[in-house]
Short mmCIF file of C-alpha atoms in Angstrom, two decimals:
data_model
loop_
_atom_site.label_atom_id
_atom_site.label_comp_id
_atom_site.label_asym_id
_atom_site.label_seq_id
_atom_site.Cartn_x
_atom_site.Cartn_y
_atom_site.Cartn_z
CA MET Y 1 16.51 -6.75 33.92
CA GLY Y 2 14.38 -3.59 34.05
CA LEU Y 3 13.28 -2.14 30.73
CA PHE Y 4 15.35 -4.71 28.85
CA ILE Y 5 13.70 -7.72 30.47
CA ARG Y 6 12.95 -10.43 27.92
CA LYS Y 7 9.89 -12.59 27.62
CA SER Y 8 11.00 -16.21 27.83
CA ILE Y 9 10.49 -18.57 24.90
CA GLU Y 10 8.75 -20.98 27.29
CA ALA Y 11 6.22 -18.31 28.30
CA LEU Y 12 5.52 -17.43 24.68
CA GLN Y 13 5.05 -21.05 23.71
CA ALA Y 14 2.71 -21.58 26.68
CA GLU Y 15 0.75 -18.54 25.54
CA ALA Y 16 0.55 -20.00 22.03
CA ASN Y 17 -0.84 -23.27 23.40
CA GLN Y 18 -3.65 -21.66 25.41
CA SER Y 19 -7.23 -22.52 24.53
CA GLY Y 20 -10.71 -21.43 25.54
CA LYS Y 21 -13.23 -18.73 24.78
CA GLN Y 22 -10.79 -15.93 25.62
CA THR Y 23 -8.26 -17.06 23.01
CA LEU Y 24 -8.10 -16.61 19.26
CA LYS Y 25 -9.60 -19.41 17.20
CA ARG Y 26 -7.14 -21.58 15.21
CA VAL Y 27 -8.69 -21.86 11.76
CA LEU Y 28 -5.89 -21.04 9.28
CA GLY Y 29 -3.90 -23.60 7.31
CA PRO Y 30 -0.97 -23.17 4.86
CA VAL Y 31 -3.22 -22.39 1.89
CA SER Y 32 -5.06 -19.70 3.87
CA LEU Y 33 -1.76 -18.18 5.01
CA VAL Y 34 -0.38 -18.09 1.47
CA ALA Y 35 -3.62 -16.43 0.32
CA LEU Y 36 -3.31 -13.98 3.22
CA GLY Y 37 0.22 -13.06 2.14
CA VAL Y 38 -0.59 -12.78 -1.55
CA GLY Y 39 -3.71 -10.78 -0.70
CA VAL Y 40 -1.80 -8.05 1.12
CA ILE Y 41 1.34 -8.01 -1.10
CA ILE Y 42 -0.38 -7.65 -4.47
CA GLY Y 43 -2.02 -4.26 -4.33
CA ALA Y 44 -1.27 -0.66 -5.06
CA GLY Y 45 2.39 -1.29 -5.87
CA LEU Y 46 1.81 -3.53 -8.86
CA PHE Y 47 -1.00 -1.47 -10.36
CA SER Y 48 0.54 1.98 -9.94
CA ILE Y 49 4.33 2.31 -9.63
CA THR Y 50 5.51 -0.14 -12.32
CA GLY Y 51 4.90 2.25 -15.21
CA THR Y 52 6.57 5.21 -13.50
CA VAL Y 53 9.63 3.13 -12.57
CA ALA Y 54 9.99 1.71 -16.09
CA ALA Y 55 9.68 5.15 -17.69
CA GLY Y 56 12.02 7.03 -15.37
CA TYR Y 57 14.61 4.60 -14.07
CA THR Y 58 14.85 1.12 -15.58
CA GLY Y 59 13.22 0.76 -18.99
CA PRO Y 60 12.34 -2.90 -19.76
CA ALA Y 61 14.87 -3.96 -17.10
CA ILE Y 62 12.22 -3.34 -14.44
CA THR Y 63 11.99 -7.14 -14.31
CA LEU Y 64 15.56 -7.17 -12.93
CA SER Y 65 14.53 -4.57 -10.34
CA PHE Y 66 11.72 -6.86 -9.20
CA ILE Y 67 14.17 -9.75 -8.87
CA ILE Y 68 16.62 -7.68 -6.81
CA ALA Y 69 13.83 -6.36 -4.58
CA ALA Y 70 12.49 -9.89 -4.12
CA ILE Y 71 15.92 -11.12 -3.03
CA GLY Y 72 16.04 -8.32 -0.44
CA CYS Y 73 12.61 -9.31 0.83
CA CYS Y 74 13.67 -12.94 0.93
CA PHE Y 75 16.47 -12.13 3.40
CA ALA Y 76 13.94 -10.64 5.81
CA GLY Y 77 11.37 -13.34 5.01
CA LEU Y 78 13.77 -16.12 5.98
CA CYS Y 79 14.39 -14.40 9.33
CA TYR Y 80 10.66 -13.94 9.88
CA ALA Y 81 10.07 -17.61 9.07
CA GLU Y 82 12.51 -18.76 11.77
CA PHE Y 83 10.82 -16.67 14.43
CA ALA Y 84 7.32 -17.59 13.26
CA SER Y 85 8.16 -21.29 13.70
CA MET Y 86 9.97 -20.66 16.99
CA ILE Y 87 7.54 -18.18 18.59
CA PRO Y 88 4.08 -18.89 17.13
CA VAL Y 89 2.35 -15.97 18.85
CA ALA Y 90 0.46 -12.99 17.42
CA GLY Y 91 2.42 -9.76 17.35
CA SER Y 92 4.95 -10.30 14.57
CA ALA Y 93 8.21 -8.36 15.01
CA TYR Y 94 6.99 -6.94 18.33
CA THR Y 95 6.85 -10.40 19.91
CA TYR Y 96 10.14 -11.49 18.35
CA SER Y 97 11.88 -8.39 19.70
CA TYR Y 98 10.39 -8.94 23.16
CA ALA Y 99 11.91 -12.42 23.28
CA THR Y 100 15.35 -11.39 22.06
CA MET Y 101 16.11 -7.71 22.68
CA GLY Y 102 13.90 -6.79 25.62
CA GLU Y 103 10.77 -4.84 26.47
CA LEU Y 104 11.84 -1.32 25.49
CA ILE Y 105 12.96 -2.38 22.01
CA ALA Y 106 9.80 -4.47 21.66
CA TRP Y 107 7.67 -1.45 22.53
CA ILE Y 108 9.46 0.70 19.96
CA ILE Y 109 8.98 -1.83 17.16
CA GLY Y 110 5.38 -2.58 18.19
CA TRP Y 111 4.49 1.10 18.14
CA ASP Y 112 6.25 1.36 14.81
CA LEU Y 113 4.18 -1.52 13.38
CA VAL Y 114 0.95 0.16 14.50
CA LEU Y 115 1.98 3.20 12.46
CA GLU Y 116 2.87 1.03 9.46
CA TYR Y 117 -0.46 -0.76 9.35
CA THR Y 118 -2.47 2.40 10.06
CA VAL Y 119 -1.02 4.43 7.21
CA ALA Y 120 -1.04 1.45 4.85
CA ALA Y 121 -4.75 0.84 5.40
CA THR Y 122 -5.43 4.58 5.09
CA THR Y 123 -3.49 4.96 1.85
CA VAL Y 124 -5.04 1.95 0.15
CA SER Y 125 -8.57 2.91 1.19
CA ILE Y 126 -8.11 6.38 -0.34
CA SER Y 127 -6.77 4.82 -3.53
CA TRP Y 128 -9.72 2.39 -3.52
CA SER Y 129 -12.08 5.37 -3.42
CA ARG Y 130 -10.40 6.93 -6.45
CA TYR Y 131 -10.63 3.72 -8.47
CA LEU Y 132 -14.29 3.38 -7.51
CA VAL Y 133 -14.97 6.87 -8.88
CA VAL Y 134 -13.24 5.97 -12.16
CA PHE Y 135 -15.12 2.67 -12.45
CA LEU Y 136 -18.50 4.27 -11.84
CA GLN Y 137 -17.73 7.02 -14.35
CA GLY Y 138 -17.11 4.28 -16.91
CA ILE Y 139 -20.68 3.07 -16.48
CA GLY Y 140 -22.20 6.54 -16.46
CA ILE Y 141 -22.39 7.24 -12.70
CA ASP Y 142 -20.73 10.43 -11.41
CA LEU Y 143 -20.20 10.75 -7.67
CA PRO Y 144 -19.95 14.32 -6.31
CA HIS Y 145 -16.34 15.38 -5.80
CA ALA Y 146 -17.20 16.98 -2.47
CA PHE Y 147 -17.92 13.56 -0.97
CA THR Y 148 -15.12 11.57 -2.64
CA ALA Y 149 -12.14 13.75 -1.65
CA CYS Y 150 -10.71 15.22 1.53
CA PRO Y 151 -10.61 18.99 2.20
CA TRP Y 152 -6.97 19.21 1.01
CA ASP Y 153 -8.02 17.78 -2.37
CA GLY Y 154 -10.91 20.19 -2.86
CA GLY Y 155 -13.65 18.08 -1.28
CA ILE Y 156 -15.38 17.85 2.10
CA VAL Y 157 -15.00 14.20 3.13
CA ASN Y 158 -13.98 10.99 1.35
CA ILE Y 159 -17.03 8.86 2.13
CA PRO Y 160 -16.17 5.81 -0.06
CA ALA Y 161 -12.77 5.49 1.66
CA MET Y 162 -14.44 5.58 5.07
CA VAL Y 163 -17.11 3.06 4.05
CA ILE Y 164 -14.64 0.45 2.78
CA VAL Y 165 -12.65 0.64 6.05
CA VAL Y 166 -15.83 0.12 8.08
CA LEU Y 167 -16.92 -2.82 5.91
CA MET Y 168 -13.55 -4.59 6.12
CA SER Y 169 -13.42 -4.01 9.89
CA LEU Y 170 -16.87 -5.51 10.36
CA ILE Y 171 -15.81 -8.60 8.40
CA LEU Y 172 -12.76 -8.96 10.66
CA MET Y 173 -14.90 -8.58 13.80
CA ARG Y 174 -17.17 -11.34 12.52
CA GLY Y 175 -14.34 -13.88 12.65
CA THR Y 176 -11.04 -14.87 11.07
CA ALA Y 177 -12.52 -17.91 9.32
CA GLY Y 178 -15.05 -15.79 7.45
CA SER Y 179 -12.53 -13.08 6.65
CA SER Y 180 -10.04 -15.73 5.48
CA PHE Y 181 -12.65 -17.16 3.07
CA PHE Y 182 -13.44 -13.65 1.82
CA ASN Y 183 -9.73 -12.91 1.37
CA GLY Y 184 -9.19 -16.20 -0.47
CA LEU Y 185 -11.99 -15.38 -2.91
CA ILE Y 186 -10.54 -11.93 -3.59
CA VAL Y 187 -7.03 -13.30 -4.07
CA PHE Y 188 -8.36 -15.84 -6.58
CA LEU Y 189 -10.08 -13.08 -8.59
CA LYS Y 190 -7.04 -10.80 -8.43
CA ILE Y 191 -4.59 -13.45 -9.59
CA ALA Y 192 -7.01 -14.55 -12.32
CA VAL Y 193 -7.16 -11.05 -13.80
CA ILE Y 194 -3.35 -10.70 -13.67
CA LEU Y 195 -3.00 -14.01 -15.50
CA VAL Y 196 -5.60 -12.91 -18.08
CA PHE Y 197 -3.59 -9.73 -18.63
CA VAL Y 198 -0.39 -11.76 -19.11
CA ILE Y 199 -1.92 -14.43 -21.36
CA LEU Y 200 -3.87 -12.05 -23.60
CA GLY Y 201 -1.02 -9.55 -23.78
CA TRP Y 202 1.72 -12.08 -24.55
CA LYS Y 203 0.84 -12.37 -28.26
CA PHE Y 204 1.01 -8.57 -28.65
CA ILE Y 205 4.57 -8.29 -27.32
CA GLN Y 206 6.83 -6.45 -29.75
CA ALA Y 207 10.45 -7.57 -29.48
CA GLU Y 208 11.70 -4.09 -30.45
CA ASN Y 209 10.19 -2.68 -27.26
CA TYR Y 210 12.88 -4.55 -25.30
CA VAL Y 211 15.71 -2.84 -27.21
CA PRO Y 212 17.73 -1.68 -25.41
CA TYR Y 213 16.77 -3.87 -22.48
CA ILE Y 214 18.90 -1.73 -20.17
CA PRO Y 215 18.81 1.86 -21.51
CA GLU Y 216 22.09 3.76 -21.34
CA ASN Y 217 22.59 5.88 -18.26
CA THR Y 218 21.87 9.59 -18.81
CA GLY Y 219 24.84 10.68 -16.73
CA LYS Y 220 22.81 11.01 -13.55
CA VAL Y 221 22.82 8.35 -10.88
CA GLY Y 222 19.58 6.40 -10.96
CA GLU Y 223 18.48 7.34 -14.46
CA TYR Y 224 18.78 4.08 -16.42
CA GLY Y 225 21.84 1.88 -16.58
CA PHE Y 226 22.77 -0.34 -13.64
CA SER Y 227 22.22 2.45 -11.10
CA GLY Y 228 18.72 2.89 -12.52
CA ILE Y 229 17.99 -0.79 -11.94
CA LEU Y 230 19.11 -0.44 -8.31
CA ARG Y 231 17.02 2.69 -7.79
CA GLY Y 232 14.11 0.92 -9.42
CA ALA Y 233 14.59 -1.99 -7.02
CA ALA Y 234 14.47 0.43 -4.08
CA ILE Y 235 11.15 1.79 -5.32
CA VAL Y 236 9.46 -1.45 -6.37
CA PHE Y 237 10.63 -2.98 -3.08
CA PHE Y 238 7.58 -1.30 -1.60
CA ALA Y 239 5.34 -3.41 -3.86
CA PHE Y 240 6.45 -6.46 -1.81
CA LEU Y 241 5.68 -5.02 1.60
CA GLY Y 242 3.06 -6.87 3.58
CA PHE Y 243 4.29 -10.46 3.84
CA ASP Y 244 5.15 -9.73 7.49
CA ALA Y 245 1.40 -9.42 8.14
CA VAL Y 246 1.22 -13.22 7.77
CA SER Y 247 3.21 -13.63 10.99
CA THR Y 248 0.62 -11.62 12.97
CA ALA Y 249 -1.88 -14.46 12.47
CA ALA Y 250 0.29 -17.09 14.23
CA GLN Y 251 -2.20 -17.70 17.04
CA GLU Y 252 -4.99 -18.30 14.54
CA THR Y 253 -2.96 -20.94 12.64
CA ARG Y 254 -3.61 -24.64 13.22
CA ASN Y 255 0.04 -25.71 12.94
CA PRO Y 256 2.09 -22.48 13.11
CA LYS Y 257 5.52 -24.13 13.41
CA ARG Y 258 5.03 -25.79 10.02
CA ASP Y 259 2.60 -23.46 8.28
CA MET Y 260 4.00 -19.99 9.11
CA PRO Y 261 7.27 -20.45 7.13
CA ILE Y 262 5.22 -21.89 4.25
CA GLY Y 263 2.84 -18.93 4.29
CA ILE Y 264 5.61 -16.31 4.34
CA LEU Y 265 8.01 -17.80 1.79
CA VAL Y 266 5.47 -19.21 -0.68
CA SER Y 267 3.50 -15.94 -0.78
CA LEU Y 268 6.76 -14.11 -1.58
CA LEU Y 269 7.60 -16.61 -4.33
CA VAL Y 270 4.13 -16.45 -5.91
CA CYS Y 271 4.12 -12.64 -5.93
CA THR Y 272 7.63 -12.44 -7.38
CA ILE Y 273 6.68 -14.68 -10.32
CA LEU Y 274 3.48 -12.70 -10.96
CA TYR Y 275 5.34 -9.38 -10.76
CA ILE Y 276 8.01 -10.45 -13.26
CA LEU Y 277 5.45 -11.80 -15.74
CA PHE Y 278 3.31 -8.68 -15.36
CA ALA Y 279 6.25 -6.29 -15.90
CA HIS Y 280 7.57 -8.32 -18.85
CA VAL Y 281 4.25 -8.13 -20.69
CA MET Y 282 3.66 -4.51 -19.74
CA THR Y 283 6.98 -3.30 -21.21
CA GLY Y 284 6.65 -5.66 -24.16
CA VAL Y 285 3.30 -4.47 -25.51
CA ALA Y 286 4.22 -0.78 -25.03
CA HIS Y 287 7.57 1.00 -25.18
CA TYR Y 288 8.77 2.09 -21.77
CA THR Y 289 8.67 5.75 -22.85
CA ASP Y 290 4.90 5.42 -23.30
CA PHE Y 291 4.56 5.31 -19.52
CA GLN Y 292 6.06 8.76 -18.94
CA GLY Y 293 4.03 11.44 -17.23
CA GLN Y 294 0.71 11.13 -15.45
CA VAL Y 295 -0.37 8.07 -17.45
CA GLY Y 296 2.39 6.08 -15.76
CA ILE Y 297 0.27 6.01 -12.61
CA ALA Y 298 -2.13 3.67 -14.46
CA PRO Y 299 0.28 1.48 -16.48
CA VAL Y 300 -2.27 -1.28 -17.01
CA ALA Y 301 -4.56 1.05 -18.94
CA VAL Y 302 -1.66 2.15 -21.16
CA ALA Y 303 -0.64 -1.44 -21.86
CA ILE Y 304 -4.19 -2.53 -22.72
CA GLU Y 305 -4.48 0.31 -25.25
CA HIS Y 306 -1.45 -1.17 -27.04
CA MET Y 307 -2.91 -4.70 -27.13
CA GLY Y 308 -4.27 -4.62 -30.66
CA THR Y 309 -3.45 -4.02 -34.30
CA ALA Y 310 -2.88 -0.73 -36.10
CA ASP Y 311 -5.54 0.52 -38.51
CA ALA Y 312 -4.89 2.24 -41.86
CA SER Y 313 -3.96 5.48 -40.14
CA GLY Y 314 -1.47 3.74 -37.84
CA VAL Y 315 -3.61 4.08 -34.71
CA ILE Y 316 -3.74 0.92 -32.58
CA GLN Y 317 -7.26 -0.40 -32.04
CA PRO Y 318 -7.43 -2.25 -28.70
CA ALA Y 319 -8.44 -5.87 -29.11
CA TYR Y 320 -9.81 -6.12 -25.58
CA PRO Y 321 -11.53 -2.82 -24.64
CA TRP Y 322 -13.49 -4.67 -21.94
CA LEU Y 323 -10.27 -5.62 -20.15
CA ASN Y 324 -9.77 -2.12 -18.75
CA LYS Y 325 -12.99 -2.23 -16.75
CA ALA Y 326 -12.17 -5.77 -15.60
CA ILE Y 327 -8.74 -4.64 -14.38
CA ILE Y 328 -10.22 -1.71 -12.44
CA LEU Y 329 -12.79 -4.06 -10.92
CA ALA Y 330 -10.00 -6.46 -9.94
CA ILE Y 331 -8.08 -3.59 -8.37
CA LEU Y 332 -11.15 -2.66 -6.32
CA PHE Y 333 -11.49 -6.23 -5.07
CA GLY Y 334 -7.74 -6.55 -4.61
CA TYR Y 335 -7.53 -3.42 -2.51
CA CYS Y 336 -10.26 -4.85 -0.27
CA SER Y 337 -7.99 -7.73 0.69
CA VAL Y 338 -5.05 -5.38 1.30
CA ILE Y 339 -7.14 -3.18 3.60
CA MET Y 340 -8.52 -6.19 5.47
CA VAL Y 341 -5.15 -7.86 6.10
CA THR Y 342 -3.46 -4.63 7.23
CA LEU Y 343 -6.33 -4.01 9.65
CA LEU Y 344 -5.95 -7.59 10.90
CA GLY Y 345 -2.21 -7.18 11.46
CA GLN Y 346 -2.73 -3.85 13.17
CA SER Y 347 -5.25 -5.18 15.69
CA ARG Y 348 -3.15 -8.29 16.43
CA VAL Y 349 -0.06 -6.24 17.30
CA PHE Y 350 -2.20 -4.03 19.56
CA LEU Y 351 -3.67 -7.18 21.11
CA SER Y 352 -0.22 -8.54 21.96
CA MET Y 353 0.97 -5.25 23.46
CA SER Y 354 -2.17 -5.03 25.59
CA HIS Y 355 -1.83 -8.66 26.68
CA ASP Y 356 1.67 -7.86 27.95
CA GLY Y 357 0.33 -4.97 30.03
CA LEU Y 358 1.96 -2.23 27.93
CA LEU Y 359 -1.47 -0.98 26.84
CA PRO Y 360 -4.79 -1.05 28.73
CA PRO Y 361 -6.33 -4.56 29.08
CA PHE Y 362 -9.46 -3.35 27.29
CA PHE Y 363 -7.71 -3.94 23.96
CA SER Y 364 -6.79 -7.59 24.66
CA ARG Y 365 -10.29 -8.79 25.48
CA ILE Y 366 -11.56 -11.44 23.07
CA ASN Y 367 -15.21 -11.55 22.07
CA GLU Y 368 -16.59 -14.90 23.26
CA ARG Y 369 -18.91 -15.32 20.30
CA PHE Y 370 -16.62 -14.38 17.42
CA ARG Y 371 -13.28 -15.09 19.17
CA THR Y 372 -11.78 -11.88 17.78
CA PRO Y 373 -10.37 -8.73 19.50
CA VAL Y 374 -13.40 -6.61 18.64
CA HIS Y 375 -12.30 -3.68 20.83
CA SER Y 376 -9.02 -3.29 18.94
CA ASN Y 377 -10.84 -3.75 15.63
CA PHE Y 378 -13.38 -1.09 16.58
CA LEU Y 379 -10.68 1.39 17.67
CA PHE Y 380 -8.80 1.11 14.38
CA MET Y 381 -12.03 1.13 12.39
CA ILE Y 382 -12.75 4.59 13.80
CA LEU Y 383 -9.16 5.85 13.55
CA VAL Y 384 -8.40 4.63 10.03
CA SER Y 385 -11.79 5.64 8.63
CA LEU Y 386 -11.36 9.18 9.95
CA LEU Y 387 -7.84 9.41 8.51
CA ALA Y 388 -9.07 8.04 5.17
CA GLY Y 389 -11.91 10.53 5.08
CA PHE Y 390 -10.01 13.68 5.94
CA ILE Y 391 -6.32 13.47 4.92
CA PRO Y 392 -4.72 13.25 1.46
CA ALA Y 393 -3.16 9.99 0.26
CA GLU Y 394 0.28 11.59 -0.15
CA VAL Y 395 0.61 12.26 3.60
CA ALA Y 396 -0.25 8.68 4.55
CA GLY Y 397 1.55 7.09 1.61
CA GLU Y 398 4.95 8.50 2.50
CA MET Y 399 4.84 6.73 5.87
CA THR Y 400 3.79 3.29 4.64
CA SER Y 401 7.24 1.80 4.08
CA ILE Y 402 9.63 3.20 6.65
CA GLY Y 403 7.99 1.37 9.54
CA THR Y 404 8.17 -1.93 7.69
CA LEU Y 405 11.82 -1.48 6.78
CA LEU Y 406 12.68 -0.67 10.40
CA ALA Y 407 10.82 -3.80 11.49
CA PHE Y 408 12.68 -5.91 8.94
CA THR Y 409 16.01 -4.53 10.16
CA LEU Y 410 15.27 -5.39 13.79
CA VAL Y 411 14.00 -8.89 12.97
CA CYS Y 412 17.18 -9.65 11.01
CA ALA Y 413 19.26 -8.34 13.92
CA ALA Y 414 17.19 -10.42 16.35
CA VAL Y 415 18.10 -13.63 14.48
CA LEU Y 416 21.79 -12.87 15.07
CA ILE Y 417 21.10 -12.28 18.75
CA VAL Y 418 18.93 -15.34 19.33
CA ARG Y 419 21.44 -17.67 17.64
CA LYS Y 420 24.00 -16.56 20.25
CA THR Y 421 21.76 -16.32 23.32
CA MET Y 422 19.35 -19.22 22.65
CA PRO Y 423 21.19 -21.70 20.41
CA ASP Y 424 19.27 -24.72 21.75
CA ALA Y 425 15.76 -23.25 21.57
CA PRO Y 426 13.45 -25.49 19.47
CA ARG Y 427 12.75 -24.12 16.01
CA ALA Y 428 10.97 -25.92 13.18
CA PHE Y 429 12.69 -23.73 10.59
CA LYS Y 430 16.18 -22.24 10.61
CA THR Y 431 17.35 -19.26 8.59
CA PRO Y 432 20.14 -20.63 6.36
CA PHE Y 433 23.67 -19.20 6.11
CA VAL Y 434 23.61 -17.28 9.39
CA PRO Y 435 25.11 -14.67 9.87
CA LEU Y 436 25.29 -13.89 6.13
CA ILE Y 437 21.52 -13.80 5.42
CA PRO Y 438 20.58 -11.58 8.43
CA ILE Y 439 23.47 -9.19 7.72
CA LEU Y 440 22.45 -8.88 4.06
CA GLY Y 441 18.87 -8.28 5.21
CA ILE Y 442 19.97 -5.50 7.56
CA LEU Y 443 22.11 -3.79 4.92
CA THR Y 444 19.37 -4.05 2.28
CA CYS Y 445 16.70 -2.54 4.52
CA LEU Y 446 18.92 0.28 5.74
CA CYS Y 447 19.85 1.15 2.15
CA MET Y 448 16.15 1.27 1.23
CA MET Y 449 15.43 3.57 4.17
CA CYS Y 450 18.13 5.96 2.97
CA PHE Y 451 16.16 6.49 -0.25
CA LEU Y 452 13.12 7.80 1.65
CA PRO Y 453 12.48 11.58 1.80
CA ALA Y 454 13.19 13.75 4.83
CA ASP Y 455 9.56 14.46 5.71
CA THR Y 456 9.02 10.71 6.12
CA TRP Y 457 11.76 10.66 8.74
CA ILE Y 458 10.17 13.64 10.54
CA ARG Y 459 6.85 11.84 10.90
CA LEU Y 460 8.59 8.67 12.06
CA VAL Y 461 10.51 10.55 14.77
CA LEU Y 462 7.36 12.36 15.95
CA TRP Y 463 5.39 9.11 16.10
CA MET Y 464 8.22 7.46 18.04
CA LEU Y 465 8.20 10.34 20.53
CA ILE Y 466 4.47 9.92 21.09
CA GLY Y 467 4.98 6.20 21.59
CA LEU Y 468 7.78 6.79 24.07
CA ASP Y 469 5.45 9.09 26.01
CA VAL Y 470 2.79 6.37 26.21
CA TYR Y 471 5.35 3.83 27.40
CA ALA Y 472 6.87 6.25 29.95
CA CYS Y 473 3.46 7.20 31.38
CA TYR Y 474 1.66 3.83 31.22
CA GLY Y 475 3.55 0.81 29.86
CA ILE Y 476 6.56 1.05 32.16
CA LYS Y 477 4.25 0.88 35.21
CA HIS Y 478 1.90 -1.86 34.02
CA SER Y 479 4.24 -4.36 32.35
CA LYS Y 480 3.21 -7.86 33.43
CA LEU Y 481 6.81 -9.03 33.61
CA GLU Y 482 7.74 -6.48 36.30
CA HIS Y 483 4.42 -5.06 37.42
CA ASP Y 484 5.31 -5.19 41.10
CA MET Y 485 8.56 -3.21 40.78
CA PRO Y 486 8.21 0.38 42.12
CA HIS Y 487 11.41 1.51 40.41
CA ARG Y 488 12.45 -0.31 37.24
CA LYS Y 489 16.04 -0.36 36.07
CA GLY Y 490 16.85 1.30 32.77
CA THR Y 491 14.64 4.39 33.08
CA MET Y 492 17.71 6.53 32.42
CA VAL Y 493 18.08 4.81 29.02
CA LEU Y 494 14.44 5.62 28.28
CA ASN Y 495 14.89 9.27 29.22
CA VAL Y 496 18.09 9.64 27.22
CA LEU Y 497 16.38 8.02 24.24
CA GLY Y 498 13.61 10.60 24.55
CA LEU Y 499 16.21 13.40 24.45
CA VAL Y 500 17.94 11.82 21.44
CA LEU Y 501 14.63 11.62 19.55
CA ALA Y 502 13.94 15.25 20.45
CA VAL Y 503 17.27 16.25 18.92
CA LEU Y 504 16.51 14.10 15.85
CA SER Y 505 13.22 15.97 15.54
CA VAL Y 506 15.18 19.20 15.08
CA ILE Y 507 17.70 17.63 12.69
CA THR Y 508 15.07 16.01 10.46
CA GLY Y 509 13.04 19.23 10.47
CA LEU Y 510 16.02 21.25 9.27
CA TRP Y 511 16.93 18.54 6.74
CA HIS Y 512 13.44 18.60 5.28
CA GLN Y 513 13.32 22.39 5.05
CA GLN Y 514 16.73 22.48 3.41
CA THR Y 515 15.50 19.93 0.88
CA VAL Y 516 12.27 21.73 -0.09
CA GLY Y 517 13.67 25.25 0.23
CA TRP Y 518 13.48 27.90 2.94
CA ASP Y 519 10.89 29.86 1.00
CA GLN Y 520 8.44 26.94 1.12
CA ASP Y 521 5.86 25.98 3.75
CA MET Y 522 7.45 25.58 7.22
CA THR Y 523 4.65 23.74 8.99
CA LEU Y 524 6.63 20.52 9.47
CA LEU Y 525 9.68 22.47 10.68
CA ILE Y 526 7.60 24.32 13.29
CA ILE Y 527 5.94 21.09 14.47
CA SER Y 528 9.31 19.35 14.75
CA PHE Y 529 10.70 22.22 16.85
CA VAL Y 530 7.64 22.29 19.13
CA PHE Y 531 7.92 18.53 19.70
CA ALA Y 532 11.65 18.85 20.31
CA PHE Y 533 11.44 21.59 22.95
CA THR Y 534 8.45 20.14 24.84
CA HIS Y 535 10.01 16.67 24.95
CA CYS Y 536 13.39 18.00 25.98
CA ALA Y 537 11.64 19.63 28.95
CA PHE Y 538 9.64 16.48 29.74
CA TYR Y 539 12.56 14.06 29.69
CA MET Y 540 14.90 16.47 31.46
CA TYR Y 541 12.28 16.68 34.23
CA ARG Y 542 12.13 12.89 34.39
CA ILE Y 543 15.92 12.69 34.67
CA TRP Y 544 15.91 15.27 37.49
CA LYS Y 545 13.07 13.46 39.27
CA ASN Y 546 14.79 10.06 39.06
CA THR Y 547 18.08 11.53 40.26
CA HIS Y 548 16.31 13.22 43.18
CA GLU Y 549 14.52 9.98 44.17
CA ASN Y 550 17.75 7.99 43.99
CA THR Y 551 19.46 10.54 46.23
CA ILE Y 552 16.70 10.24 48.84
CA ARG Y 553 16.86 6.43 48.74
#
């Protein structure tokens, strides 16, 4: 089979049934999994982008955008649920791809997931630092800007962002049971504050703020009207990302075949209901135009200012001034759970790749006392904390979604493949209406990816090239499925793929520069060209070397 060799379902299920001190401890039940999913889904998206989307694209109809985005997530979630019940092993989409589409595709998606979780944890930790600064200012404590911002934002190092990453990593190293309890407590507090916001704000809803519910299109695609709702759905879709992290905890679940589908689908349902209620109250207490500009980044604060009655001069006096501080505090706690779960998912994917021999075995060693992959946790604690301390949030934030969408696309495609190639494989949950649901999932995710900017595609291509290098230099030689094969079949596909990515590096670089203007900074264009030329040389050399060796043989 070569580079497209597949890991058998039987081998994966045997791996899932292993026990002992060198295996992950099964401590999670359905409630813990739902809390895990809700903890990572409800985060920056709900508390930041809703105001901007309502003001610029949807008006009060942002609730419809949330429904459309949730339906798109549900397509992928149903596919994830089938695999999670069929292959209850840590690794998420990486493991599913290994069982259905082969090792090379599995490596690509696994490397892609590592990027997704890394930038997600980095982005949220930077945002957490900013909210901490605001909260402390509200109680009279001013932290020096030099130590709460990276050099690109006028500071020296973002210490709070680094500290929160270290703290969450240490909790994860201590054990999944403890981190699950901590996450459950945070999720309870976060949901409680959202419900308080909805309940207290409901009586201040002004019906006229919903008129018109769908503002008339301005003549430009995406600015109000039906096209605005669709564009809004594409943007708020990113507020749902994270439910796939539930599937990375399969080997720490007591009854994964039953509980994994429950964890994935129920967490999506809970978050969808909360999002719709939140958006309905937010656009009801304040007119959607009130969220325009910079204030739209903090829509909760704007809405709370409108929860009150007007005085003699017509100025609204907030009825709950204390709620603003409570919301910020909830965001701080809520972001903790997001950071923790993304770090957990990241280390579990790395663990699976190392266990398969595609990465050094050092990263798949389990601590006998805590029964956690402390080496992987430590690696990402250092990496993510350094990124959080020294790069701006915009750079990391742009990369958060594209990896997830690519993973969703491949998982939906894998369901189509596995239904044809393994129709009799045991599965506790089946995706309904196959092939319709997987096809709709693929189309939805690809459409969302098309809305992402060019520089996001550049960084994805460059990261994929680095990953291909690691696989070509290490993984291809150490794979446990064909570790004794001196010459593996399919290396020509790998080399050609490297050349294709090198060409894409040039194309995306030119696309980005054309978008921003040729008189703007060309750093990304130069980097893309350097990567393209060096990798063209590297993979051309590999092709020549393989051809020469085949001739000799």
